Structure formats: C-alpha cells, structure tokens
Short mmCIF file of C-alpha atoms and ligand atoms in Angstrom, two decimals:
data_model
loop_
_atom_site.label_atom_id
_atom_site.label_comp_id
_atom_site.label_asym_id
_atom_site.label_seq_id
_atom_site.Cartn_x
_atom_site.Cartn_y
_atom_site.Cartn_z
CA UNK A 11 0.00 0.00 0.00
CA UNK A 12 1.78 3.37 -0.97
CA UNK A 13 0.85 6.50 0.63
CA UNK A 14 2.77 8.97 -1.83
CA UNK A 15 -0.57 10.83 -2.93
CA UNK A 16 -1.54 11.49 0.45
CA UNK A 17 -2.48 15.63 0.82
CA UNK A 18 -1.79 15.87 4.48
CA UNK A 19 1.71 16.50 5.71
CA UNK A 20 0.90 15.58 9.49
CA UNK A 21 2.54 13.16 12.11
CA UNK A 22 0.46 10.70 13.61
CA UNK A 23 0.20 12.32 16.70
CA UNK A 24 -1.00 15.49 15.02
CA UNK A 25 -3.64 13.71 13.13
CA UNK A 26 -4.96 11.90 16.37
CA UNK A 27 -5.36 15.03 18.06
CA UNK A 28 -7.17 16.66 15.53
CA UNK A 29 -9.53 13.69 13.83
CA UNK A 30 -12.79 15.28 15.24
CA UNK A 31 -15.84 14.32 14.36
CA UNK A 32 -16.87 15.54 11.00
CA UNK A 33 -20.50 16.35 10.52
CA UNK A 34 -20.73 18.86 7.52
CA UNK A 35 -19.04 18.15 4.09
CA UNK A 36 -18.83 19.14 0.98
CA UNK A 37 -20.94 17.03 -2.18
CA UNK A 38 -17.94 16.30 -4.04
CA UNK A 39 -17.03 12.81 -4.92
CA UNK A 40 -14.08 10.90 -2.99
CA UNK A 41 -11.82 9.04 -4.99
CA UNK A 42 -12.12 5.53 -4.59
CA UNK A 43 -8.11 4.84 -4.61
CA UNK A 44 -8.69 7.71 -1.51
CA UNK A 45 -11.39 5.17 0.05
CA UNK A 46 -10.06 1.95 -0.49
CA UNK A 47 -6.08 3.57 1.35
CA UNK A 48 -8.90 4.37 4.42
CA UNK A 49 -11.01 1.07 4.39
CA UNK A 50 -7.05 -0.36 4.08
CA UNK A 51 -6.46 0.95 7.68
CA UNK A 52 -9.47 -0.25 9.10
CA UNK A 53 -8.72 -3.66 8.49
CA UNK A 54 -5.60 -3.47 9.87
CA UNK A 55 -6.85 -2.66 12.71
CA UNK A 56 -6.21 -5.21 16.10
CA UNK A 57 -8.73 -7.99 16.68
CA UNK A 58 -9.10 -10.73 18.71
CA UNK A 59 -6.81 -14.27 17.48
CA UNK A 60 -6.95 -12.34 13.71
CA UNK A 61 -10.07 -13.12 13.22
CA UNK A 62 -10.72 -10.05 11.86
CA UNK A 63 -15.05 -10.51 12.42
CA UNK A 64 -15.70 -7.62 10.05
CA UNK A 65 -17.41 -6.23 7.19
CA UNK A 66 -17.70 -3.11 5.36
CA UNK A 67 -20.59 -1.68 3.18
CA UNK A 68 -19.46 0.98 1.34
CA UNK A 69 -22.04 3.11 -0.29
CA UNK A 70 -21.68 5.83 -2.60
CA UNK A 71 -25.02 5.05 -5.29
CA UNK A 72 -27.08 8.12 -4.51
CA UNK A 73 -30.03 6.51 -4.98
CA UNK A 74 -29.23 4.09 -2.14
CA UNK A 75 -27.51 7.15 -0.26
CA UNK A 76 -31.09 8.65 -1.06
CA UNK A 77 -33.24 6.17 0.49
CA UNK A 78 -30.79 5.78 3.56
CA UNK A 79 -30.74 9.45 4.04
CA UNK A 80 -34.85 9.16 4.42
CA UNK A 81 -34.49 6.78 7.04
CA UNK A 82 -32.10 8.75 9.21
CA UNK A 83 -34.36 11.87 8.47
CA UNK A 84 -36.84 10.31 10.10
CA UNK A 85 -34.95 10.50 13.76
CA UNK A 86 -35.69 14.28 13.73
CA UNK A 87 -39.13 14.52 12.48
CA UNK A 88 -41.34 15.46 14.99
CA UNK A 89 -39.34 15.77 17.90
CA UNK A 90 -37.88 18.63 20.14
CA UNK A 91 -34.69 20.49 19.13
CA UNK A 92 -32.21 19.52 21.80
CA UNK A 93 -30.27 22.20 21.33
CA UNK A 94 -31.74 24.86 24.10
CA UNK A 95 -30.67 28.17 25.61
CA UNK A 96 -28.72 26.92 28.49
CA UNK A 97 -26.38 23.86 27.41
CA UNK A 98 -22.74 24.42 27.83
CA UNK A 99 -20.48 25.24 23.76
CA UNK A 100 -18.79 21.98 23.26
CA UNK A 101 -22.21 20.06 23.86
CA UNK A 102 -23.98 22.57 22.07
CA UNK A 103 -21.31 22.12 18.93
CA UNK A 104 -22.42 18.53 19.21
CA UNK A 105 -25.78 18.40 19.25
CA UNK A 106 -26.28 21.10 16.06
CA UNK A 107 -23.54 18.72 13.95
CA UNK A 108 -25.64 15.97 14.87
CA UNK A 109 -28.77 17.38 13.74
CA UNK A 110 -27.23 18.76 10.54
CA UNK A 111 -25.79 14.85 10.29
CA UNK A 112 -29.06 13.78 10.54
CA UNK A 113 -30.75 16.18 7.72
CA UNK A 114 -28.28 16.06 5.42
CA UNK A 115 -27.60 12.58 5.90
CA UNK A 116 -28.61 11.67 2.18
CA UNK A 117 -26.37 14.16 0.67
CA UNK A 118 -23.28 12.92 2.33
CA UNK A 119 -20.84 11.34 -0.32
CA UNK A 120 -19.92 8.10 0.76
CA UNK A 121 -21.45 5.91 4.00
CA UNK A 122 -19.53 3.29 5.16
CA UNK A 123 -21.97 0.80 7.51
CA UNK A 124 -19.39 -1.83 9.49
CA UNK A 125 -20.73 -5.19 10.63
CA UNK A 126 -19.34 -7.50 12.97
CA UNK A 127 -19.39 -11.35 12.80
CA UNK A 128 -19.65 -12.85 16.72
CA UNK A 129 -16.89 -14.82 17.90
CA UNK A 130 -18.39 -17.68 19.63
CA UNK A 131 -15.83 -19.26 22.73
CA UNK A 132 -17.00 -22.28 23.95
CA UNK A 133 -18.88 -21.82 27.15
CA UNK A 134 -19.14 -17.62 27.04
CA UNK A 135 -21.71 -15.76 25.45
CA UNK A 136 -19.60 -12.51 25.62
CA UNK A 137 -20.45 -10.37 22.88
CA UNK A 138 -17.13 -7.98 23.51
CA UNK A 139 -14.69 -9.52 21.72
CA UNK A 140 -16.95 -8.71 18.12
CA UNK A 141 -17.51 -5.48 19.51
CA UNK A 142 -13.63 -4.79 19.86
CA UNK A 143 -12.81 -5.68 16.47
CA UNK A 144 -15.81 -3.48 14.68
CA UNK A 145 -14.90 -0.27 16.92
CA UNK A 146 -11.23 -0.28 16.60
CA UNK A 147 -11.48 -0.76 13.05
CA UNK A 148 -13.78 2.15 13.28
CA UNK A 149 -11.28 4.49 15.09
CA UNK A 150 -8.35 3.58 12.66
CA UNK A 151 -11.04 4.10 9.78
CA UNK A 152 -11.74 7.79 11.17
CA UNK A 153 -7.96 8.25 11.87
CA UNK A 154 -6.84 7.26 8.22
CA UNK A 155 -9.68 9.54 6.59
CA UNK A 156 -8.22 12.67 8.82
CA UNK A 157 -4.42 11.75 7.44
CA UNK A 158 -5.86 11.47 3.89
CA UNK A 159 -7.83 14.88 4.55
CA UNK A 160 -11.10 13.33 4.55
CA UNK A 161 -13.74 13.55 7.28
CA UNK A 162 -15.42 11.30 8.99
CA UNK A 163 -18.14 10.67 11.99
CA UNK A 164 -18.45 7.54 14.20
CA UNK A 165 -22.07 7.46 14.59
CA UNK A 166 -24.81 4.74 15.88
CA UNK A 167 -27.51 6.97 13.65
CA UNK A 168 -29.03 3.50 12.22
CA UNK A 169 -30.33 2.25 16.16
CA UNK A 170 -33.58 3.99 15.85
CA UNK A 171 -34.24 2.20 11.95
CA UNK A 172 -32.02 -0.58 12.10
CA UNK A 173 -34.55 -2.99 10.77
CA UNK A 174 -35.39 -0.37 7.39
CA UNK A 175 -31.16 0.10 6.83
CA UNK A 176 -30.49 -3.62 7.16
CA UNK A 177 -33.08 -3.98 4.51
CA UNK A 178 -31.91 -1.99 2.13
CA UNK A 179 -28.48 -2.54 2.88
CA UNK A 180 -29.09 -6.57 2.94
CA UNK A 181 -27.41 -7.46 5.62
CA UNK A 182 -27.30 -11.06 6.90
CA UNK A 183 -29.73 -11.66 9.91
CA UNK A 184 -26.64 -13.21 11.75
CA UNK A 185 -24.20 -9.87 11.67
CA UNK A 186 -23.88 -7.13 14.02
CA UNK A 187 -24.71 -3.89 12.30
CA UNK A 188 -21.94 -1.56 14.60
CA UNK A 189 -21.47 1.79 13.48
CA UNK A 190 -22.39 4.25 10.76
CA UNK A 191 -19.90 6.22 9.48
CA UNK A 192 -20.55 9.45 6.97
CA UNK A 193 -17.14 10.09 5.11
CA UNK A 194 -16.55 13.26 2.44
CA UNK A 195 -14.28 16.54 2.27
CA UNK A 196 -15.16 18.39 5.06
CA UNK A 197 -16.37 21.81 5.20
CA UNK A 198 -15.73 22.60 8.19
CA UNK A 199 -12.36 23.25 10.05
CA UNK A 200 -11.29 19.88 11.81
CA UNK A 201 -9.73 21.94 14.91
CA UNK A 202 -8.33 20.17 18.24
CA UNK A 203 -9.91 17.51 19.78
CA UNK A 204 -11.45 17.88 23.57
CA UNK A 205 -10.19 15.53 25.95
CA UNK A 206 -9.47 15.41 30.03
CA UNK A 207 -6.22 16.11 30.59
CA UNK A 208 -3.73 12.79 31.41
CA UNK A 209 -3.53 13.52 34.68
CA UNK A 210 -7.13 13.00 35.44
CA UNK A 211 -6.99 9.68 33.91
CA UNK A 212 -3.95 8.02 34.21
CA UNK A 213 -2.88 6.26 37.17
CA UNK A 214 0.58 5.94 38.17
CA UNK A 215 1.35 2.22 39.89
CA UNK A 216 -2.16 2.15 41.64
CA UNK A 217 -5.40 4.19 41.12
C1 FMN I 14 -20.45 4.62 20.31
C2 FMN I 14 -20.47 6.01 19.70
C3 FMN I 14 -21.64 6.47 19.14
C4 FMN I 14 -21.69 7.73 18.55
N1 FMN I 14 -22.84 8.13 17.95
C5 FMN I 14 -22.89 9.33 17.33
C6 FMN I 14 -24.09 9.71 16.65
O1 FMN I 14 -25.07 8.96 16.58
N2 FMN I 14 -24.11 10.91 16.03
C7 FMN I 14 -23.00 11.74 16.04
O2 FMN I 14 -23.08 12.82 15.44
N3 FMN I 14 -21.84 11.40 16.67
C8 FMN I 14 -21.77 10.22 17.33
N4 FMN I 14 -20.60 9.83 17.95
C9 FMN I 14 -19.43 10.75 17.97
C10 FMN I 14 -19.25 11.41 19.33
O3 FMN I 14 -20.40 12.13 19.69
C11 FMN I 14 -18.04 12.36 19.30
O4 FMN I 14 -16.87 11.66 18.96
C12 FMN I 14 -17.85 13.02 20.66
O5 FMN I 14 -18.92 13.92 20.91
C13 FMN I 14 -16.55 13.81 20.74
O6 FMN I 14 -16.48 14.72 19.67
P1 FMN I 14 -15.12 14.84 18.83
O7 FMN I 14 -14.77 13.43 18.42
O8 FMN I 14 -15.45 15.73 17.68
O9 FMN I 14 -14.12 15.43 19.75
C14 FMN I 14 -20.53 8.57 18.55
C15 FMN I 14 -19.34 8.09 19.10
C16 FMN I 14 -19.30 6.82 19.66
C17 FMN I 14 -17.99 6.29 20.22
#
C-alpha cells in the first residue's frame, strides 16, 4: 500500500489530536483509490486471534444514499430540538452537527456501515470480543480519513431504523450492524480535539 498521494503533511500524533468528528461536508465525490487507502487501515486494525469478524458496506449510489438518508431523516421529524438556551459550547457544537448529520444525511458522499461477525468461545456468550474488532477498526477508519484529509463521523444513527437500513443494505440476519460512518471533504475546520487532561486519567502504579 503506498501512501505517496496522500495531501496531508501531518505526524500521527498530530492527526490523532485533531480527527474530530466531521459532521458537515462538501458534495464532491471521494476518490475511490482515496477510500479503499482508508477502508485499508481499518482492516488493519487489532482484533481478537486475527479473526478479523468484520465487514464493510461501502455506499456511494445516490439513490441508495437517497433512500438511507430518508431513514435517518426520520430520527428528527417530529421531535424537540435539543439544542436549548442553556447547554454548555462543546455540547452545544455537538448536538447542532448531529442534527445537521441527521438532515443532510442523504447528501453525504460516501457511508460506510461496518458489521461484525460474533466470535463464539466455547462456554461464554460474551459479545465484547466482536464489539472490539468493529470499533477499533472504526477508530483507525476515522484516523486514516483525517491523514488522507477526509472527514469522517463515528455514529450509531441506524439504532432507531435498524430494521429499514439492514433492509436496504441486505445485511445477513446473523451480523452485528456496529457503526455508521458518513465520510466526504469536510467543510468545516477539523480543529483540536477535547479531551481530560492525562492527569485525570492516568494512574501511576495504583489508582
Ligand atoms: C459509540 C459512539 C456512538 C456515537 N454516535 C454518534 C451519533 O449517533 N451521532 C453523532 O453525530 N456522533 C456520534 N458519535 C461521535 C461522538 O459524539 C463524538 O466523537 C464526541 O462527541 C466527541 O467529539 P469529537 O470526536 O469531535 O471530539 C458517537 C461516538 C461513539 C464512540
């Protein structure tokens, strides 16, 4: 896999401090050599034994992008803004991407839907070990679109019509549908990331 053509000029570190997620983009087509260098990462992303338990549906057809973006649509209509007078700026940022996710949903350039397989140990019924494999390849999926200059948004926007997107997707009763991610050029600065500082999380020796 070469990574010549890649626009950004940005150490890892930068890029991980900086892949926010991307809710507004612009309509313009991505590349597919562009998407299949991202979808690349994702899969080589850590799983349990290298089992790799994932899948990738990859949509850019805007007719199917169409009839997804319906669905989504459908999460708004008829319910409350959330965003009111007195929630705090970085929630506030949030919720209005989200909603502008959801209503634009349809125009977004490429979807990417990943499923995960279950990984059946004898004698557990522990659903984690699928759920490791589909998120991390998530995170190095939205990591690789930032280094490539794309944006991208982890999102769980199918819960609410999971049974309408696994229909039009077709996706096998037996597969975990994990995360929905929008991917495009953003329009929208990418700016730093908000996190707790290390030393409220990490825990020298002992907690
Ligand atoms: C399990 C999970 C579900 C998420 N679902 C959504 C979602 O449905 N819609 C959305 O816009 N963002 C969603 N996100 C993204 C987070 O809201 C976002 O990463 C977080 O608010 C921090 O923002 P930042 O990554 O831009 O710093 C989800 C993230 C995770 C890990």
């Amino acid at each position: 896999m070469a990574f010549a053509d890649t626009t950004a000029d940005m150490g890892v570190l930068d890029v991980m401090g900086s892949a926010r997620a991307m809710r507004w983009f612009r309509p313009d087509p991505v590349p597919w050599p562009l998407l299949e260098k991202v979808l690349w990462a994702a899969t080589r992303a850590t799983n349990p034994n290298n089992l790799q338990p994932w899948d990738f549906i990859v949509v850019q057809d805007a007719e199917v992008r169409a009839r997804l973006g319906g669905l989504i649509a459908t999460l708004t209509s008829g319910r409350p803004s959330p965003v009111s007078p007195e929630i705090d700026p970085t929630t506030r940022r949030t919720y209005t991407g989200g909603l502008h996710l959801i209503e634009h949903f349809g125009e977004v350039p490429v979807m990417v839907f990943i499923c995960g397989t279950r990984l059946v140990r004898a004698g557990s019924d522990r659903m984690d070990p699928m759920y490791s494999a589909v998120y991390a390849a998530a995170q190095n999926l939205l990591v690789a679109a930032r280094t490539v200059g794309l944006g991208a948004a982890f999102t769980t926007l199918h819960e609410r019509v999971e049974p309408e997107v696994r229909a039009v997707l077709r996706i096998p009763d037996d597969r975990f549908l994990g995360v929905t991610m929008p991917i495009g050029w953003p329009a929208v600065p990418f700016g730093p990331l908000t996190r707790k500082p290390l030393d409220e999380v990490v825990h020298h020796d002992r907690w």
